[in-house]
Amino acid sequence: MIDLSFEIRRIKMALPGIELDYVNSYVVKSGDEIAIIDDGMYFLDNLRLLMRELKSMNLSVNKIDKVIGTHFHVDHITLTPAINDLASPEFYIGEKDYKIISNDVEKFLSSTLSLYAQNGTPKELVERILKEHPLMRNKRIYEEMRNLDWRKLSDGSEIKVGDIIFKVLEVPGHTPGHVILEANEIAFTGDHILPKITPNIPQYPVEEKSAVTYYINSLVKTMESKVTKGYPGHGDQIDSLPSRINQLLQHHNERLSEVLGLMKKDECVTAFELAQKIKWNLSKPFADMSSTNKFFAIGETISHLYNLEENGKVERKERDNITCWKLISP
Ligand SMILES: [Zn+2]
């Protein structure tokens, strides 16, 4: 008899220096195979926690067959080189995020920041973000990750873990190459769909269209795939993915209206100026936010402006060589 069941163990990995409580790492065991979905952040306590959890399941790190990263962010995949030191699993990541980690991450961050500078972010803030960004603090780990033998995932790829076959859905938005894994109506959603917080949707210079446009399309695509239950990158299990998707779609519609509402007829305003006026779902006003949260807020403002531009609501102009945005009167 074939046993089609699989076991999922959630591990809450610590996030030192990041303003979130923890990231979820999932151990998936099916048949005689083990996969880790998002191994977490590089930190000795996290590696020890992973080893202890595996031990309690009568497993060990050197038995891991596959490590799958939902996206390239520091909190999700930087434990990978440590796992590579102890075992020889196959490593997987979305192909567009692979492009980012296979290049110099500092250059990637710098080119993202020049887009933000072009959108009015002051030079001092750009420098502070570059200095304090978690990606920079883990630069050495990303250099190690470049040399790992990553297998690239794209839309429709399949990954077999024991008796289950996960279907890969490419869901750009939070990152250009974010992927989710689906099987038996459940999905490991990474940061594409989170239960409590709305995922940050920043504009990356590598993207052709607005990241918000990509994200809205990805949410609709996830809805159409008929998955019900979600295992997210942060927070508890999501019992109804369709209702959470509807909330997220509504959130972005409201934010698009909010941006339009903050713009005055005949006035040309920068994304940085708008980012200071938007009501962010954080306890602090923009001025008191950490440089990393300011980075998120500015990126999210740009991606919404790009979406409004694509839909003929705003147009871009220039003010002292800086991009500013104007309402298009109906
Ligand atoms: Zn993320």
JSON list of N, CA, C and O and ligand atoms in Angstrom, two decimals, residues 71 73 75-76 174-175 178 191 234, ligand 1:
[
{"chain": "A", "resi": 71, "resn": "HIS", "atom": "N", "xyz": [11.69, 32.71, -1.97]},
{"chain": "A", "resi": 71, "resn": "HIS", "atom": "CA", "xyz": [12.23, 33.94, -2.59]},
{"chain": "A", "resi": 71, "resn": "HIS", "atom": "C", "xyz": [13.58, 34.28, -1.95]},
{"chain": "A", "resi": 71, "resn": "HIS", "atom": "O", "xyz": [13.98, 33.65, -0.97]},
{"chain": "A", "resi": 73, "resn": "HIS", "atom": "N", "xyz": [14.92, 36.65, -0.15]},
{"chain": "A", "resi": 73, "resn": "HIS", "atom": "CA", "xyz": [15.14, 37.52, 1.02]},
{"chain": "A", "resi": 73, "resn": "HIS", "atom": "C", "xyz": [15.95, 36.86, 2.13]},
{"chain": "A", "resi": 73, "resn": "HIS", "atom": "O", "xyz": [15.83, 35.66, 2.40]},
{"chain": "A", "resi": 75, "resn": "ASP", "atom": "N", "xyz": [15.77, 36.78, 5.35]},
{"chain": "A", "resi": 75, "resn": "ASP", "atom": "CA", "xyz": [15.14, 36.02, 6.43]},
{"chain": "A", "resi": 75, "resn": "ASP", "atom": "C", "xyz": [14.70, 34.62, 5.99]},
{"chain": "A", "resi": 75, "resn": "ASP", "atom": "O", "xyz": [14.42, 33.78, 6.84]},
{"chain": "A", "resi": 76, "resn": "HIS", "atom": "N", "xyz": [14.66, 34.36, 4.70]},
{"chain": "A", "resi": 76, "resn": "HIS", "atom": "CA", "xyz": [14.14, 33.07, 4.22]},
{"chain": "A", "resi": 76, "resn": "HIS", "atom": "C", "xyz": [15.19, 32.05, 3.80]},
{"chain": "A", "resi": 76, "resn": "HIS", "atom": "O", "xyz": [14.95, 30.86, 3.92]},
{"chain": "A", "resi": 174, "resn": "HIS", "atom": "N", "xyz": [6.07, 40.44, -4.45]},
{"chain": "A", "resi": 174, "resn": "HIS", "atom": "CA", "xyz": [6.94, 40.69, -3.29]},
{"chain": "A", "resi": 174, "resn": "HIS", "atom": "C", "xyz": [8.41, 40.67, -3.72]},
{"chain": "A", "resi": 174, "resn": "HIS", "atom": "O", "xyz": [9.20, 41.49, -3.28]},
{"chain": "A", "resi": 175, "resn": "THR", "atom": "N", "xyz": [8.77, 39.73, -4.57]},
{"chain": "A", "resi": 175, "resn": "THR", "atom": "CA", "xyz": [10.06, 39.76, -5.27]},
{"chain": "A", "resi": 175, "resn": "THR", "atom": "C", "xyz": [9.77, 39.37, -6.73]},
{"chain": "A", "resi": 175, "resn": "THR", "atom": "O", "xyz": [8.73, 38.76, -7.01]},
{"chain": "A", "resi": 178, "resn": "HIS", "atom": "N", "xyz": [9.38, 35.34, -6.97]},
{"chain": "A", "resi": 178, "resn": "HIS", "atom": "CA", "xyz": [8.78, 34.60, -5.85]},
{"chain": "A", "resi": 178, "resn": "HIS", "atom": "C", "xyz": [8.00, 33.39, -6.38]},
{"chain": "A", "resi": 178, "resn": "HIS", "atom": "O", "xyz": [7.30, 33.50, -7.39]},
{"chain": "A", "resi": 191, "resn": "ASP", "atom": "N", "xyz": [6.21, 34.76, 1.34]},
{"chain": "A", "resi": 191, "resn": "ASP", "atom": "CA", "xyz": [5.69, 36.09, 1.67]},
{"chain": "A", "resi": 191, "resn": "ASP", "atom": "C", "xyz": [4.71, 36.59, 0.63]},
{"chain": "A", "resi": 191, "resn": "ASP", "atom": "O", "xyz": [4.35, 37.77, 0.62]},
{"chain": "A", "resi": 234, "resn": "HIS", "atom": "N", "xyz": [5.47, 33.97, 7.43]},
{"chain": "A", "resi": 234, "resn": "HIS", "atom": "CA", "xyz": [5.41, 34.58, 8.76]},
{"chain": "A", "resi": 234, "resn": "HIS", "atom": "C", "xyz": [3.98, 34.39, 9.28]},
{"chain": "A", "resi": 234, "resn": "HIS", "atom": "O", "xyz": [3.03, 34.51, 8.51]},
{"chain": "B", "resi": 1, "resn": "ZN", "atom": "ZN", "xyz": [10.30, 38.48, 1.93]}
]
